[in-house]
Amino acid sequence: MQLTAEVTAVSDPIDVSTSAEPAPSDPLADAIARERRILARLREALVALEPGVPPELIRGETLEEIEASFEAARALAERARAAAAQALRLPAGAPPRTAPAAASPFEKIRAGLTPRTD
């Protein structure tokens, strides 16, 4: 009896109609794909908002991770800007000269007798 049931099951034709139709989409997979597209657009918008922030520093798979990495990248860019601005304030080379009116007469005579190396 059991052998007959197995032979009947094997000899039944394969239902081809289900393989020709596209498989119904998985709602979970669709939601995950949609979320990834939204997060990619968010990254693009954040890079456009702050062009000084390196885009490779904005990472994450969730909204919170992307926002946290963006804030860290923004802070890094701000520190780099501040360091560059501080470096520009330092004089390059010799210290700045004092105005002649502020110097004493003795300092003016010494400055006049000192050979220039310009």
PDB file of C-alpha atoms in Angstrom:
ATOM      1  CA  MET A   1       0.000   0.000   0.000  1.00  0.00           C
ATOM      2  CA  GLN A   2       2.717   2.486   0.924  1.00  0.00           C
ATOM      3  CA  LEU A   3       4.756   1.574  -2.151  1.00  0.00           C
ATOM      4  CA  THR A   4       1.744   2.216  -4.375  1.00  0.00           C
ATOM      5  CA  ALA A   5       1.264   5.694  -2.876  1.00  0.00           C
ATOM      6  CA  GLU A   6       4.919   6.559  -3.499  1.00  0.00           C
ATOM      7  CA  VAL A   7       4.758   5.352  -7.106  1.00  0.00           C
ATOM      8  CA  THR A   8       1.595   7.372  -7.682  1.00  0.00           C
ATOM      9  CA  ALA A   9       3.206  10.472  -6.178  1.00  0.00           C
ATOM     10  CA  VAL A  10       6.260  10.087  -8.405  1.00  0.00           C
ATOM     11  CA  SER A  11       4.231   9.468 -11.534  1.00  0.00           C
ATOM     12  CA  ASP A  12       1.995  12.549 -11.055  1.00  0.00           C
ATOM     13  CA  PRO A  13       2.843  15.288 -13.572  1.00  0.00           C
ATOM     14  CA  ILE A  14       4.725  18.343 -12.343  1.00  0.00           C
ATOM     15  CA  ASP A  15       2.620  21.461 -12.057  1.00  0.00           C
ATOM     16  CA  VAL A  16       4.334  23.806 -14.504  1.00  0.00           C
ATOM     17  CA  SER A  17       1.819  26.627 -14.175  1.00  0.00           C
ATOM     18  CA  THR A  18       3.311  27.905 -10.912  1.00  0.00           C
ATOM     19  CA  SER A  19       6.842  28.056 -12.273  1.00  0.00           C
ATOM     20  CA  ALA A  20       5.827  30.251 -15.231  1.00  0.00           C
ATOM     21  CA  GLU A  21       4.245  32.926 -13.043  1.00  0.00           C
ATOM     22  CA  PRO A  22       6.486  35.376 -11.216  1.00  0.00           C
ATOM     23  CA  ALA A  23       6.783  34.675  -7.549  1.00  0.00           C
ATOM     24  CA  PRO A  24       4.814  37.072  -5.376  1.00  0.00           C
ATOM     25  CA  SER A  25       7.069  39.722  -3.907  1.00  0.00           C
ATOM     26  CA  ASP A  26       8.086  39.406  -0.317  1.00  0.00           C
ATOM     27  CA  PRO A  27       6.756  42.402   1.653  1.00  0.00           C
ATOM     28  CA  LEU A  28       9.691  42.262   4.052  1.00  0.00           C
ATOM     29  CA  ALA A  29      12.250  42.277   1.243  1.00  0.00           C
ATOM     30  CA  ASP A  30      10.399  45.160  -0.424  1.00  0.00           C
ATOM     31  CA  ALA A  31      10.424  47.153   2.823  1.00  0.00           C
ATOM     32  CA  ILE A  32      14.146  46.515   3.343  1.00  0.00           C
ATOM     33  CA  ALA A  33      14.957  47.575  -0.222  1.00  0.00           C
ATOM     34  CA  ARG A  34      12.828  50.714   0.143  1.00  0.00           C
ATOM     35  CA  GLU A  35      14.553  51.586   3.431  1.00  0.00           C
ATOM     36  CA  ARG A  36      17.987  51.178   1.837  1.00  0.00           C
ATOM     37  CA  ARG A  37      16.998  53.503  -1.024  1.00  0.00           C
ATOM     38  CA  ILE A  38      15.732  56.088   1.461  1.00  0.00           C
ATOM     39  CA  LEU A  39      18.937  55.864   3.514  1.00  0.00           C
ATOM     40  CA  ALA A  40      21.051  56.260   0.356  1.00  0.00           C
ATOM     41  CA  ARG A  41      19.088  59.400  -0.507  1.00  0.00           C
ATOM     42  CA  LEU A  42      19.608  60.671   3.031  1.00  0.00           C
ATOM     43  CA  ARG A  43      23.386  60.205   2.684  1.00  0.00           C
ATOM     44  CA  GLU A  44      23.325  62.112  -0.620  1.00  0.00           C
ATOM     45  CA  ALA A  45      21.299  64.932   0.948  1.00  0.00           C
ATOM     46  CA  LEU A  46      23.659  65.209   3.921  1.00  0.00           C
ATOM     47  CA  VAL A  47      26.697  65.369   1.631  1.00  0.00           C
ATOM     48  CA  ALA A  48      24.987  68.088  -0.427  1.00  0.00           C
ATOM     49  CA  LEU A  49      24.102  69.971   2.769  1.00  0.00           C
ATOM     50  CA  GLU A  50      27.688  70.010   4.051  1.00  0.00           C
ATOM     51  CA  PRO A  51      30.149  69.822   1.134  1.00  0.00           C
ATOM     52  CA  GLY A  52      33.105  70.037   3.528  1.00  0.00           C
ATOM     53  CA  VAL A  53      32.201  66.725   5.154  1.00  0.00           C
ATOM     54  CA  PRO A  54      33.951  63.743   3.539  1.00  0.00           C
ATOM     55  CA  PRO A  55      31.218  61.453   2.135  1.00  0.00           C
ATOM     56  CA  GLU A  56      33.161  58.293   2.967  1.00  0.00           C
ATOM     57  CA  LEU A  57      32.785  59.097   6.679  1.00  0.00           C
ATOM     58  CA  ILE A  58      28.976  58.966   6.522  1.00  0.00           C
ATOM     59  CA  ARG A  59      28.168  55.309   7.156  1.00  0.00           C
ATOM     60  CA  GLY A  60      25.491  53.196   8.734  1.00  0.00           C
ATOM     61  CA  GLU A  61      22.625  50.839   8.081  1.00  0.00           C
ATOM     62  CA  THR A  62      20.034  52.702  10.166  1.00  0.00           C
ATOM     63  CA  LEU A  63      18.893  56.294  10.406  1.00  0.00           C
ATOM     64  CA  GLU A  64      20.496  56.677  13.835  1.00  0.00           C
ATOM     65  CA  GLU A  65      23.854  55.310  12.647  1.00  0.00           C
ATOM     66  CA  ILE A  66      23.900  57.625   9.629  1.00  0.00           C
ATOM     67  CA  GLU A  67      22.997  60.670  11.737  1.00  0.00           C
ATOM     68  CA  ALA A  68      25.657  59.815  14.331  1.00  0.00           C
ATOM     69  CA  SER A  69      28.356  59.302  11.703  1.00  0.00           C
ATOM     70  CA  PHE A  70      27.327  62.545   9.976  1.00  0.00           C
ATOM     71  CA  GLU A  71      27.635  64.498  13.228  1.00  0.00           C
ATOM     72  CA  ALA A  72      31.053  62.944  13.887  1.00  0.00           C
ATOM     73  CA  ALA A  73      32.177  63.772  10.335  1.00  0.00           C
ATOM     74  CA  ARG A  74      30.825  67.316  10.680  1.00  0.00           C
ATOM     75  CA  ALA A  75      32.742  67.788  13.955  1.00  0.00           C
ATOM     76  CA  LEU A  76      35.914  66.467  12.310  1.00  0.00           C
ATOM     77  CA  ALA A  77      35.504  68.861   9.369  1.00  0.00           C
ATOM     78  CA  GLU A  78      34.904  71.769  11.760  1.00  0.00           C
ATOM     79  CA  ARG A  79      38.066  70.932  13.736  1.00  0.00           C
ATOM     80  CA  ALA A  80      40.034  70.771  10.478  1.00  0.00           C
ATOM     81  CA  ARG A  81      38.649  74.176   9.420  1.00  0.00           C
ATOM     82  CA  ALA A  82      39.507  75.672  12.815  1.00  0.00           C
ATOM     83  CA  ALA A  83      43.043  74.265  12.676  1.00  0.00           C
ATOM     84  CA  ALA A  84      43.524  75.649   9.167  1.00  0.00           C
ATOM     85  CA  ALA A  85      42.246  79.065  10.239  1.00  0.00           C
ATOM     86  CA  GLN A  86      44.559  79.017  13.266  1.00  0.00           C
ATOM     87  CA  ALA A  87      47.518  78.140  11.057  1.00  0.00           C
ATOM     88  CA  LEU A  88      46.772  81.110   8.811  1.00  0.00           C
ATOM     89  CA  ARG A  89      46.937  83.519  11.751  1.00  0.00           C
ATOM     90  CA  LEU A  90      50.561  82.677  12.537  1.00  0.00           C
ATOM     91  CA  PRO A  91      53.068  84.889  10.750  1.00  0.00           C
ATOM     92  CA  ALA A  92      55.288  83.132   8.270  1.00  0.00           C
ATOM     93  CA  GLY A  93      58.943  83.920   8.797  1.00  0.00           C
ATOM     94  CA  ALA A  94      60.148  86.872  10.863  1.00  0.00           C
ATOM     95  CA  PRO A  95      57.924  88.534  13.438  1.00  0.00           C
ATOM     96  CA  PRO A  96      56.001  91.559  12.230  1.00  0.00           C
ATOM     97  CA  ARG A  97      57.777  94.901  12.402  1.00  0.00           C
ATOM     98  CA  THR A  98      56.717  97.554  14.854  1.00  0.00           C
ATOM     99  CA  ALA A  99      55.473 100.847  13.567  1.00  0.00           C
ATOM    100  CA  PRO A 100      58.157 103.576  13.673  1.00  0.00           C
ATOM    101  CA  ALA A 101      55.941 105.933  15.649  1.00  0.00           C
ATOM    102  CA  ALA A 102      55.631 103.417  18.477  1.00  0.00           C
ATOM    103  CA  ALA A 103      59.409 102.891  18.731  1.00  0.00           C
ATOM    104  CA  SER A 104      61.659 104.998  20.938  1.00  0.00           C
ATOM    105  CA  PRO A 105      64.263 107.279  19.289  1.00  0.00           C
ATOM    106  CA  PHE A 106      67.022 104.839  20.264  1.00  0.00           C
ATOM    107  CA  GLU A 107      65.145 101.929  18.572  1.00  0.00           C
ATOM    108  CA  LYS A 108      64.651 104.048  15.451  1.00  0.00           C
ATOM    109  CA  ILE A 109      68.397 104.766  15.229  1.00  0.00           C
ATOM    110  CA  ARG A 110      69.244 101.096  15.755  1.00  0.00           C
ATOM    111  CA  ALA A 111      66.734 100.045  13.058  1.00  0.00           C
ATOM    112  CA  GLY A 112      68.264 102.579  10.659  1.00  0.00           C
ATOM    113  CA  LEU A 113      71.820 101.343  11.242  1.00  0.00           C
ATOM    114  CA  THR A 114      70.971  97.629  11.008  1.00  0.00           C
ATOM    115  CA  PRO A 115      71.839  96.246   7.548  1.00  0.00           C
ATOM    116  CA  ARG A 116      68.872  94.892   5.618  1.00  0.00           C
ATOM    117  CA  THR A 117      68.955  91.415   4.168  1.00  0.00           C
ATOM    118  CA  ASP A 118      65.928  91.781   1.869  1.00  0.00           C
TER     119      ASP A 118
END
